[in-house]
Short mmCIF file of C-alpha atoms (C1' of nucleotides) in Angstrom, two decimals:
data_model
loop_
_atom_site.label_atom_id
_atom_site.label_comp_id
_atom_site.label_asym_id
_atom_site.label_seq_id
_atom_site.Cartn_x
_atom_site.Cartn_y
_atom_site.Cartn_z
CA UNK K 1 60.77 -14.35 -0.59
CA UNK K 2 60.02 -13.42 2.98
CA UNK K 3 59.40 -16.26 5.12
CA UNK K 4 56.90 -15.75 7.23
CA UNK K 5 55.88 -16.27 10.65
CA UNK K 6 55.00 -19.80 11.37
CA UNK K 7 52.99 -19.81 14.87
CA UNK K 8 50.27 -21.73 14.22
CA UNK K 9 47.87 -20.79 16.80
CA UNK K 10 46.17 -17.97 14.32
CA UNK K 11 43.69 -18.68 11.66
CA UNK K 12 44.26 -17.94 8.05
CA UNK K 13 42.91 -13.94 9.15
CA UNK K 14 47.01 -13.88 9.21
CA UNK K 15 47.22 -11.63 6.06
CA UNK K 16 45.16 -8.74 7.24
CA UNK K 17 45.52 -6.52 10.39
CA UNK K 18 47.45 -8.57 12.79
CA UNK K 19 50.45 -9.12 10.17
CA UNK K 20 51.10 -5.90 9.80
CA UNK K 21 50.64 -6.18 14.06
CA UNK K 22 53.55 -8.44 13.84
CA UNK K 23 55.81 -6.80 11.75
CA UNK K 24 55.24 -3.62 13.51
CA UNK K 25 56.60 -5.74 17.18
CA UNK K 26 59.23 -7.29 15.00
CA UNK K 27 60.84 -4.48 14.22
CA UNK K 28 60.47 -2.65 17.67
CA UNK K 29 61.84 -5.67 19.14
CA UNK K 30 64.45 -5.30 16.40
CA UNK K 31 65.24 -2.02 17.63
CA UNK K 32 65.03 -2.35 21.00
CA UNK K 33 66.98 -5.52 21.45
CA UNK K 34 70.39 -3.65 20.25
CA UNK K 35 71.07 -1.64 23.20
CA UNK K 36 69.82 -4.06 26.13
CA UNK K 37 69.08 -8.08 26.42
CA UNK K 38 65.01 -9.21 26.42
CA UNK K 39 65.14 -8.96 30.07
CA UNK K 40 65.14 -5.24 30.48
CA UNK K 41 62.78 -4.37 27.69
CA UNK K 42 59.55 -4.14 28.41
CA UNK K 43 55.97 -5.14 27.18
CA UNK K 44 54.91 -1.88 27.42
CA UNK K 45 58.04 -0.16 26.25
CA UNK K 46 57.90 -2.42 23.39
CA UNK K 47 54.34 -1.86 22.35
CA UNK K 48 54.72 1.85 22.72
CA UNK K 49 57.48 1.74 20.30
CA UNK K 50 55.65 -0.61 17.66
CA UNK K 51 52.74 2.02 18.02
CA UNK K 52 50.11 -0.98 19.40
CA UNK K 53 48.21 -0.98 22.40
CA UNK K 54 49.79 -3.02 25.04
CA UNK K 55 47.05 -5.91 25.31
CA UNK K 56 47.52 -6.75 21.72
CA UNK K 57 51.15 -8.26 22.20
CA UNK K 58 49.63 -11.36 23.99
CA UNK K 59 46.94 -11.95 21.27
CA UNK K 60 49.38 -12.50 18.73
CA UNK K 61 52.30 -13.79 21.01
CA UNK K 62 51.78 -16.31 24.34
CA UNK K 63 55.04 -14.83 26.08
CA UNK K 64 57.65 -12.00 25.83
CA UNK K 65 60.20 -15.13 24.66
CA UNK K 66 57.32 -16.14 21.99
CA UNK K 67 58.59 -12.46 19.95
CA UNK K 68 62.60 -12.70 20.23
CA UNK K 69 62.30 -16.36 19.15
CA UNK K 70 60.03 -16.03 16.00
CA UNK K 71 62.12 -13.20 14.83
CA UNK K 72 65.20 -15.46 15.51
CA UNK K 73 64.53 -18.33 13.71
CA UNK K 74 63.50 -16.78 10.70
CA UNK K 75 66.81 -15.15 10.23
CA UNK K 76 68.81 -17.96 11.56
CA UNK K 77 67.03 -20.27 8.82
CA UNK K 78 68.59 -17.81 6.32
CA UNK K 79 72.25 -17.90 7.60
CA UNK K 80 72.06 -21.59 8.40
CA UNK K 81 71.10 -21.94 4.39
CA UNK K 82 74.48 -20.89 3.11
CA UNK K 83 76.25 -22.41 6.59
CA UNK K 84 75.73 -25.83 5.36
CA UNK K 85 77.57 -25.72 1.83
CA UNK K 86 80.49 -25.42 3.85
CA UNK K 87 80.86 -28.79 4.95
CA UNK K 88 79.44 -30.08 2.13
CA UNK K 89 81.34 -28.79 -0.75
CA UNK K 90 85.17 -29.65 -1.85
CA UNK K 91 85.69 -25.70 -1.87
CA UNK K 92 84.74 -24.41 1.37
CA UNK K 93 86.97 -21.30 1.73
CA UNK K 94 84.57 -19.97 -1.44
CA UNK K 95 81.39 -21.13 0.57
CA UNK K 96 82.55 -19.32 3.93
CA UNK K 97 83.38 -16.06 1.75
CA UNK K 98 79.54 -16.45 0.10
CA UNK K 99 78.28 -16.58 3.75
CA UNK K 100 80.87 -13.63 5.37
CA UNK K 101 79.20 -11.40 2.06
CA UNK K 102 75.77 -12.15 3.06
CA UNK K 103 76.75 -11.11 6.86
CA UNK K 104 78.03 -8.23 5.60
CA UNK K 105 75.61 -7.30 2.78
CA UNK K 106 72.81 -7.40 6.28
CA UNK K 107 75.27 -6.14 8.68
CA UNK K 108 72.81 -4.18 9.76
CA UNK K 109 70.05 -6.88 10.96
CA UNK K 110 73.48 -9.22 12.05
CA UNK K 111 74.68 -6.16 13.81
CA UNK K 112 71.92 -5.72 15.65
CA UNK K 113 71.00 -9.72 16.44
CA UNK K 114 74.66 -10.63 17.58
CA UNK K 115 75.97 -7.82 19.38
CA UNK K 116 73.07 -6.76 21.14
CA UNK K 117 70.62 -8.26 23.93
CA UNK K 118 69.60 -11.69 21.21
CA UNK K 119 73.11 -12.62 21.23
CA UNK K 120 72.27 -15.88 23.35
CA UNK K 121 69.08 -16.91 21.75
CA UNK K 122 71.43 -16.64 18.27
CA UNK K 123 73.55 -18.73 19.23
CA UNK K 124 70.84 -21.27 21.11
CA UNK K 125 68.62 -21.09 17.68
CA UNK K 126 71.49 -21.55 15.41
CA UNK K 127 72.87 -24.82 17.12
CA UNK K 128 69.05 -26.19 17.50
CA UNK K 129 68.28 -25.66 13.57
CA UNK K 130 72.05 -26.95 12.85
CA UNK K 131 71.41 -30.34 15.11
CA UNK K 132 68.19 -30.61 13.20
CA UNK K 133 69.93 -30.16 9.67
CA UNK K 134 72.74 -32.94 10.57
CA UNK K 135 70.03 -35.29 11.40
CA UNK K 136 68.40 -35.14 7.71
CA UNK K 137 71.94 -35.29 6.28
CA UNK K 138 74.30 -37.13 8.00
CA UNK K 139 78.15 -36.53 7.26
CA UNK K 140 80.14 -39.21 6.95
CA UNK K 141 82.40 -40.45 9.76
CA UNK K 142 84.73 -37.93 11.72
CA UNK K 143 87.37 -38.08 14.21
CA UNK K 144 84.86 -36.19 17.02
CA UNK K 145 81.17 -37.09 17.32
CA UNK K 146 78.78 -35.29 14.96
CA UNK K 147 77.12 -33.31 17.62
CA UNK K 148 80.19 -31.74 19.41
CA UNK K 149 81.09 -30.68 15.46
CA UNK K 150 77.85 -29.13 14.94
CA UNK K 151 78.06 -27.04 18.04
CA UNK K 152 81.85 -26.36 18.40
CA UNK K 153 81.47 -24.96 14.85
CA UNK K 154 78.38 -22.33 15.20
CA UNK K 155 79.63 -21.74 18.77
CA UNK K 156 82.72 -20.22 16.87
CA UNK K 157 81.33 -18.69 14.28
CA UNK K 158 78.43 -16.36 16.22
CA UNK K 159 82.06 -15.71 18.20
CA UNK K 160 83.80 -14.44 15.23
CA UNK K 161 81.02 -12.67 13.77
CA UNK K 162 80.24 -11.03 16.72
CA UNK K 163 83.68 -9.86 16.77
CA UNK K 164 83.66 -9.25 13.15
CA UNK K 165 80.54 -6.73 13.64
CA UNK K 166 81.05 -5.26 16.86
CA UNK K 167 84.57 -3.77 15.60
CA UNK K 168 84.78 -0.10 14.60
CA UNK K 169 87.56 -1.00 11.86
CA UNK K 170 86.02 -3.99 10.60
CA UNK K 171 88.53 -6.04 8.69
CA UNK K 172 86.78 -7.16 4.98
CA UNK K 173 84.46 -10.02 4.52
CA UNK K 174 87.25 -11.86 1.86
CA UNK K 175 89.88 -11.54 5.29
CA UNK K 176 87.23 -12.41 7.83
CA UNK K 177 86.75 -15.60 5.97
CA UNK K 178 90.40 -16.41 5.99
CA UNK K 179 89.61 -16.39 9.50
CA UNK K 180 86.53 -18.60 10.33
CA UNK K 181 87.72 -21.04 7.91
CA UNK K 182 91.03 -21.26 9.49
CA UNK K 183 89.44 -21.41 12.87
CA UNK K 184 85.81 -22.50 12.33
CA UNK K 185 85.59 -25.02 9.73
CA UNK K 186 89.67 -26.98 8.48
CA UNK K 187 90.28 -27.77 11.93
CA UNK K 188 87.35 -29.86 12.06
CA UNK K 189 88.35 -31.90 9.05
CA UNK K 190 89.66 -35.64 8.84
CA UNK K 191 93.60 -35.17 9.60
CA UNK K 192 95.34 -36.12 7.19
CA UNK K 193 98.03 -39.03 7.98
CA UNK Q 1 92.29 -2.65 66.84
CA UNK Q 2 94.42 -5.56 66.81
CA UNK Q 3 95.25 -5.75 62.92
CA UNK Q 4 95.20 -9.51 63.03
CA UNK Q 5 91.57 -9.64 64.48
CA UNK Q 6 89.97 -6.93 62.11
CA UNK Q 7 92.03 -7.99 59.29
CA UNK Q 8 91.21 -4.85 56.13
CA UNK Q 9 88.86 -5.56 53.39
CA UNK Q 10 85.94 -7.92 54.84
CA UNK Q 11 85.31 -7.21 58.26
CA UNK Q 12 85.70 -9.32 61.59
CA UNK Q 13 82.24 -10.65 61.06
CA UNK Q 14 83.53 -12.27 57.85
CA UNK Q 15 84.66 -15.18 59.93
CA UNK Q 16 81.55 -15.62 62.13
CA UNK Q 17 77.65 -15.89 60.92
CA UNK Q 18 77.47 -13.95 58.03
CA UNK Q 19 80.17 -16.50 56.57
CA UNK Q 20 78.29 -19.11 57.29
CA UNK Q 21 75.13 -17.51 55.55
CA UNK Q 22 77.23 -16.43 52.04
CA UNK Q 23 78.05 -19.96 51.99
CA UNK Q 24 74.55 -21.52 52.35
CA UNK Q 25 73.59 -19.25 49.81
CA UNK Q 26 75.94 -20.11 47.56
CA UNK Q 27 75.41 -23.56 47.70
CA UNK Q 28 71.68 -23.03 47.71
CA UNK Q 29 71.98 -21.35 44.09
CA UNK Q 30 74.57 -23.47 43.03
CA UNK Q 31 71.81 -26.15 43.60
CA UNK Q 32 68.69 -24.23 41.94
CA UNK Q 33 71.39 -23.07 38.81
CA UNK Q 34 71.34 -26.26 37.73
CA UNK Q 35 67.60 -26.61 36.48
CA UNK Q 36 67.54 -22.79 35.39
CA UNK Q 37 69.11 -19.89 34.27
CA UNK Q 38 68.93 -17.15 37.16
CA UNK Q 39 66.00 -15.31 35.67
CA UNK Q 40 63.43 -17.92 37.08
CA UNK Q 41 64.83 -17.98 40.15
CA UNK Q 42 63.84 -16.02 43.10
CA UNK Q 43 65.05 -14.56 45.65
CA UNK Q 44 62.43 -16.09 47.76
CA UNK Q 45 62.75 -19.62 46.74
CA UNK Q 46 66.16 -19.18 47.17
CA UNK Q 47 66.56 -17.89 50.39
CA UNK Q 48 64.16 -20.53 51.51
CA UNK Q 49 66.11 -22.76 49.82
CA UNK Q 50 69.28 -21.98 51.90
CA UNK Q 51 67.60 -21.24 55.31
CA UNK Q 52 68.00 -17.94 56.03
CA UNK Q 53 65.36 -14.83 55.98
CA UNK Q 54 64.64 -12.99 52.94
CA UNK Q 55 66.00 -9.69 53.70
CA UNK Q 56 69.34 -11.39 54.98
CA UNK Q 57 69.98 -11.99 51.15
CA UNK Q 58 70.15 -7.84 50.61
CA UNK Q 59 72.44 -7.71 53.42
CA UNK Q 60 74.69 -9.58 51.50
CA UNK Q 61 74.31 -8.73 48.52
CA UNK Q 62 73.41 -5.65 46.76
CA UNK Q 63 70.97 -7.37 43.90
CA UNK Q 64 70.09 -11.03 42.49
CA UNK Q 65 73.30 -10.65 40.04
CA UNK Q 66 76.19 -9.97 42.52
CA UNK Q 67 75.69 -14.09 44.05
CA UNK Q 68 76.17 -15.64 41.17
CA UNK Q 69 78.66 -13.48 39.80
CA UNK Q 70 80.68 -13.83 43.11
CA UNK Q 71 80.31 -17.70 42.74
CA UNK Q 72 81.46 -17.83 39.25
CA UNK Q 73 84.31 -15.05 39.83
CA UNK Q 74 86.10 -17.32 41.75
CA UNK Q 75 85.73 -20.31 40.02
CA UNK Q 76 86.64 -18.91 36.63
CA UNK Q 77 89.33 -17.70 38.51
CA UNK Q 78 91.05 -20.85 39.81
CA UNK Q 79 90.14 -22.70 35.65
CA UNK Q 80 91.62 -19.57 33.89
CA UNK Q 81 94.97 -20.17 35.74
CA UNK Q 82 94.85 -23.80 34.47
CA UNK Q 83 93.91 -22.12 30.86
CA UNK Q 84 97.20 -19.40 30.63
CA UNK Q 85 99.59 -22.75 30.25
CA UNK Q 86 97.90 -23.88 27.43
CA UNK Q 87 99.59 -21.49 25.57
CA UNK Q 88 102.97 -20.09 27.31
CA UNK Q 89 104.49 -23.60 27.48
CA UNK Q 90 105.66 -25.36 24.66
CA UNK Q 91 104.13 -28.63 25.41
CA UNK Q 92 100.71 -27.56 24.88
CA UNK Q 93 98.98 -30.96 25.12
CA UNK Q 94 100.32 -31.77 28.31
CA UNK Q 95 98.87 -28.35 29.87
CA UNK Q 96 95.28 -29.29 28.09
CA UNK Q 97 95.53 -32.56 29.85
CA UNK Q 98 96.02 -30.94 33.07
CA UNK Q 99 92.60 -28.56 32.53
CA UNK Q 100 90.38 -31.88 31.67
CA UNK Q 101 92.02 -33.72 34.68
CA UNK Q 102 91.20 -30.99 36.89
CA UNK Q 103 87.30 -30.32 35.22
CA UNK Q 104 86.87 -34.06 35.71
CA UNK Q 105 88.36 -34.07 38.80
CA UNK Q 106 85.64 -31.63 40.13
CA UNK Q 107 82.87 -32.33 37.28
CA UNK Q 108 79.79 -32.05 39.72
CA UNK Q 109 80.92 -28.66 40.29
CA UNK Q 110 81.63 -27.72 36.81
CA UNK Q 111 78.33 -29.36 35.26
CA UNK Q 112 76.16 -27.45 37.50
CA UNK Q 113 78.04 -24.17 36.62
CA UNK Q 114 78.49 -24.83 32.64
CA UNK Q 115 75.16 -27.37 31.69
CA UNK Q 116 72.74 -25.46 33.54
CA UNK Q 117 71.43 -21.94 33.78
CA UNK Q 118 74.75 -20.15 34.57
CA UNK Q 119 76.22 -21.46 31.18
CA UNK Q 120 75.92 -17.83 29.63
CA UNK Q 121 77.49 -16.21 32.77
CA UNK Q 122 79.97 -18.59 32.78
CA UNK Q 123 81.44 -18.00 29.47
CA UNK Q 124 80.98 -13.94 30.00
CA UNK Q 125 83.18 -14.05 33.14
CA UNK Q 126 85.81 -16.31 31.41
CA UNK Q 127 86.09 -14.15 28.93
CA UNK Q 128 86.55 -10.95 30.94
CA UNK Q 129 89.00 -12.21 33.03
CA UNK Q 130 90.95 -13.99 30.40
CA UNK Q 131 91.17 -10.28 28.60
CA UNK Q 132 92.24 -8.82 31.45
CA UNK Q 133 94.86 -11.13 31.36
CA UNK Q 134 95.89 -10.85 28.35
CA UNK Q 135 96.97 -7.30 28.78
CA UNK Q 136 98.76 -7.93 31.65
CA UNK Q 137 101.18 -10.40 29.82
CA UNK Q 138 100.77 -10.11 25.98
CA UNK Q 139 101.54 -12.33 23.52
CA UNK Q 140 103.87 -11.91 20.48
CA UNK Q 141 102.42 -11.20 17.06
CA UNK Q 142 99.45 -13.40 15.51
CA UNK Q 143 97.95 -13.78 12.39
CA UNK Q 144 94.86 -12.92 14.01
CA UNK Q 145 93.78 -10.22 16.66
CA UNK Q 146 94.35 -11.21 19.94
CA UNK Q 147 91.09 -10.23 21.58
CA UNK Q 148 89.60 -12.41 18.92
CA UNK Q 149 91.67 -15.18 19.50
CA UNK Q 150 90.87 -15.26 23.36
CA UNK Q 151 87.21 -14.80 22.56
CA UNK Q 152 87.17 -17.42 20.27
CA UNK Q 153 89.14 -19.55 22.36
CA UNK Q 154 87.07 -19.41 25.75
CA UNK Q 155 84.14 -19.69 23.73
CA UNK Q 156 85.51 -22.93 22.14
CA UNK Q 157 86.58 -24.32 25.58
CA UNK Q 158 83.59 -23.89 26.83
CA UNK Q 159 81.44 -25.87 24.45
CA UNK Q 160 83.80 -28.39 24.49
CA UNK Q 161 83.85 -28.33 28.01
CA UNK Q 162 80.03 -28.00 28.23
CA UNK Q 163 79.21 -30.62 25.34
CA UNK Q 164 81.54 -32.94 27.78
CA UNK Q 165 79.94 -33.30 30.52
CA UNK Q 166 76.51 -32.86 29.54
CA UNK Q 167 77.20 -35.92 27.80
CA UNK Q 168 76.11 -39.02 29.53
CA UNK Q 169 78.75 -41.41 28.35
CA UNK Q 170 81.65 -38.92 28.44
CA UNK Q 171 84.78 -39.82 27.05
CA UNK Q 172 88.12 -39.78 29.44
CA UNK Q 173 89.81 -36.51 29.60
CA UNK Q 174 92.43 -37.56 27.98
CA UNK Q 175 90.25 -37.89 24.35
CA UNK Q 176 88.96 -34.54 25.35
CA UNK Q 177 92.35 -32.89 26.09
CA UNK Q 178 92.91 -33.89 22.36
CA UNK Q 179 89.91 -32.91 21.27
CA UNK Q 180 90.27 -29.90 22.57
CA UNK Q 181 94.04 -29.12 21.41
CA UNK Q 182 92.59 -30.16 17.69
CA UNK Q 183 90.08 -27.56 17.98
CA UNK Q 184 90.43 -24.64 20.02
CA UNK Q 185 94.46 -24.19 20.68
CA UNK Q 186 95.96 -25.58 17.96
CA UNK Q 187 94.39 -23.04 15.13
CA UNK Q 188 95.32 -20.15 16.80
CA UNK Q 189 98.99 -21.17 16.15
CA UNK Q 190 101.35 -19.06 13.64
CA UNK Q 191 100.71 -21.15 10.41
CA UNK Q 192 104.22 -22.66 9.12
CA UNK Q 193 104.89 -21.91 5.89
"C1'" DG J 1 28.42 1.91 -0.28
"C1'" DC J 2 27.04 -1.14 3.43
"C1'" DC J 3 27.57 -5.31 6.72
"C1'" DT J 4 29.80 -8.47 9.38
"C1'" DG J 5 33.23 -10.59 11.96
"C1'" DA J 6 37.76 -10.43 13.48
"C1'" DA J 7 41.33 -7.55 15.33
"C1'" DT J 8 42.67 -3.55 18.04
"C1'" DT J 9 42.14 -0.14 21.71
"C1'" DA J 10 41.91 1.49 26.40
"C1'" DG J 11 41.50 0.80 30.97
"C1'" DA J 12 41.25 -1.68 35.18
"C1'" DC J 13 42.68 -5.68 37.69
"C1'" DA J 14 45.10 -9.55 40.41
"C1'" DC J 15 49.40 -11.40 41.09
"C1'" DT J 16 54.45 -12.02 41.24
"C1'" DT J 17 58.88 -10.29 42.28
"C1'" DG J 18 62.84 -7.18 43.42
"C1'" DA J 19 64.34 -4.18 46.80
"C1'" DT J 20 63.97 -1.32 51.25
"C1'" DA J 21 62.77 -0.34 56.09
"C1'" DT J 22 61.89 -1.51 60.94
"C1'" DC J 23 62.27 -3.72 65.31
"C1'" DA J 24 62.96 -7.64 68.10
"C1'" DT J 25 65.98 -11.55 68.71
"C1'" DA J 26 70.02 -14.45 68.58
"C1'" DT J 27 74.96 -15.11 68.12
"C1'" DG J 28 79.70 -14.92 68.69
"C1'" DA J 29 84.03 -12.37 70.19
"C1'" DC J 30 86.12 -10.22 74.14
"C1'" DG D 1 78.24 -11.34 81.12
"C1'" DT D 2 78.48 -7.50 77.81
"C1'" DC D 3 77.97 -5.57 73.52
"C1'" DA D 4 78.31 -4.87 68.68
"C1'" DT D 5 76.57 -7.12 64.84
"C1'" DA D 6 73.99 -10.30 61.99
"C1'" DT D 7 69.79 -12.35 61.44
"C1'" DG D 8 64.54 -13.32 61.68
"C1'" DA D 9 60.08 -11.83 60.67
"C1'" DT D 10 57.14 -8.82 58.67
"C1'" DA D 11 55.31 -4.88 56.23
"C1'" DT D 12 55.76 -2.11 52.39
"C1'" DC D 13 56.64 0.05 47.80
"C1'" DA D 14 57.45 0.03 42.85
"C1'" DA D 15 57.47 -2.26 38.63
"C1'" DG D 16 56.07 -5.57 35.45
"C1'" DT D 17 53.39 -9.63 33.60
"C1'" DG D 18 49.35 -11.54 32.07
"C1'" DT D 19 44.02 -11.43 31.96
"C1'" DC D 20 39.56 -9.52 31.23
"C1'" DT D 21 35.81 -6.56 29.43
"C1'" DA D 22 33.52 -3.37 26.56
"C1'" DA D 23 33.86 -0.13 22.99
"C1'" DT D 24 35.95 0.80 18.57
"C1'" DT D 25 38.14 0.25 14.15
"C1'" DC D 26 39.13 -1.98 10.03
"C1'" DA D 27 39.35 -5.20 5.79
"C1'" DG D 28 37.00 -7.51 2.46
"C1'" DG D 29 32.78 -9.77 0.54
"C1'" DC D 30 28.03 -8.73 -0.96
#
DNA sequence: GCCTGAATTAGACACTTGATATCATATGAC
DNA sequence: GTCATATGATATCAAGTGTCTAATTCAGGC
């Protein structure tokens, strides 16, 4: 069910000790990244935390971008999965409450990737899968290009989610999807005349 | 002593070299800014850049944030007062017009602040001041929370903004003032029931 | 249980960069 | 012209990245 890491640059070896490497810097990183953006975490810091000697973080990653983005795409693959239905089903207020109870089932992991120190690369991973996806499947034709869609919409929602989990009284996921679809997903529909 | 000459708040020199050295800097990192973000830039290259010594820059500055938040301070400044119309006038499209006309107006400006490396600054100074604003002269009652709707609204305008003239055959600003009123001020509106 | 190769450890190392300090020089206001 | 002030040029320190080497550990096949 986990997808795993796909930097190719390691042999097949990638089951044994330097997976459990990885996952060890992952969730450091993970850790780390909540209180202060990439740039004032460390190498060394990091690798303390993980509990691996500091040379091993560049055999298994080139840079200290190489980390933050491998753990970012993986979960951004996941959201972008159930963002999609939402432009391509008749009922999209019940898609956008499937995806604001996924947030919230994880709000821990979302928590921690949007408000914290990752909360640009989200947003820059998120639009660069989403351009991808629109490519395969083109929608049909819209009142504004396809591209300026694509990012308007996950532009707003990392906004509103980021909101959404950063709040001390969180409103519920069934209101918070009032919300982005309100704001996020009808306006960009084909007015109706 | 003469209160004209020494004027409060910058000194007397504010008028004479050290003017004249803020303002080569800025331009020099309004130049670099546009390749990439501030991280990769140095102080070195960009003191070179503006030609003045290295240690001048710490006389003017305290650290490598404080230029380019002083730069984009004052910039946000001058587009947030075109942004405040946009929603305490009735005729809302007119006041978006009058934004695009005056990003267009000054595009080279804005597409080396918003398409290039200051992009993430950019939209984190917006914000703040627009917030600031906000309690100054609050709104009436929404639907949604008003920090929420300014975040999601600066956020919005900025993409928009951003997607604009990044594009290489941009449409006039009069599509994008409608774009934009579609998108990011319209929604926020009470619903009419 | 042992062997072998790949991965990790630990330490030193060169290099870049931010930030500070010093002293001589140049500039601009009066 | 005088004088306060800003700048130029340079040295320096602290911190962090990325590389290298040799010794060590570990997982899995035999």
């Amino acid at each position: 069910m986990t997808l795993l890491s796909t930097t190719g640059g390691t042999p097949a070896s990638s089951r044994g000790k330097s997976r459990r490497t990885r996952m060890a810097l992952r969730e450091a990183l993970l850790a780390l990244i909540v209180e202060k953006p990439l740039e004032q975490i460390t190498i060394r810091e990091l690798t303390a935390a993980a509990g691996v000697a500091y040379a091993t973080y560049f055999r298994n990653y080139a840079d200290k971008e190489a980390l933050l983005h491998d753990l970012v795409a993986d979960e951004v693959a996941t959201l972008l999965a159930l963002t999609v239905p939402l432009f391509v089903t008749v009922d999209s207020l019940a898609s956008t409450r499937a995806l604001c109870a996924y947030v919230w089932e994880r709000r821990d992991l979302w928590r921690a990737l949007l408000t914290g120190g990752a909360a640009g690369a989200m947003k820059t991973e998120y639009q660069r899968q989403a351009l991808l996806m629109r490519e395969k499947q083109p929608l049909g034709e819209s009142w504004l290009p396809a591209d300026l869609a694509v990012s308007f919409c996950v532009a707003g929602l990392v906004e509103i989610l980021t909101w959404w989990l950063k709040h001390e009284d969180p409103p519920s996921a069934h209101d918070m999807a009032e919300v982005i679809n309100r704001l996020a997903v009808m306006p960009l529909m084909q007015p109706d005349e």
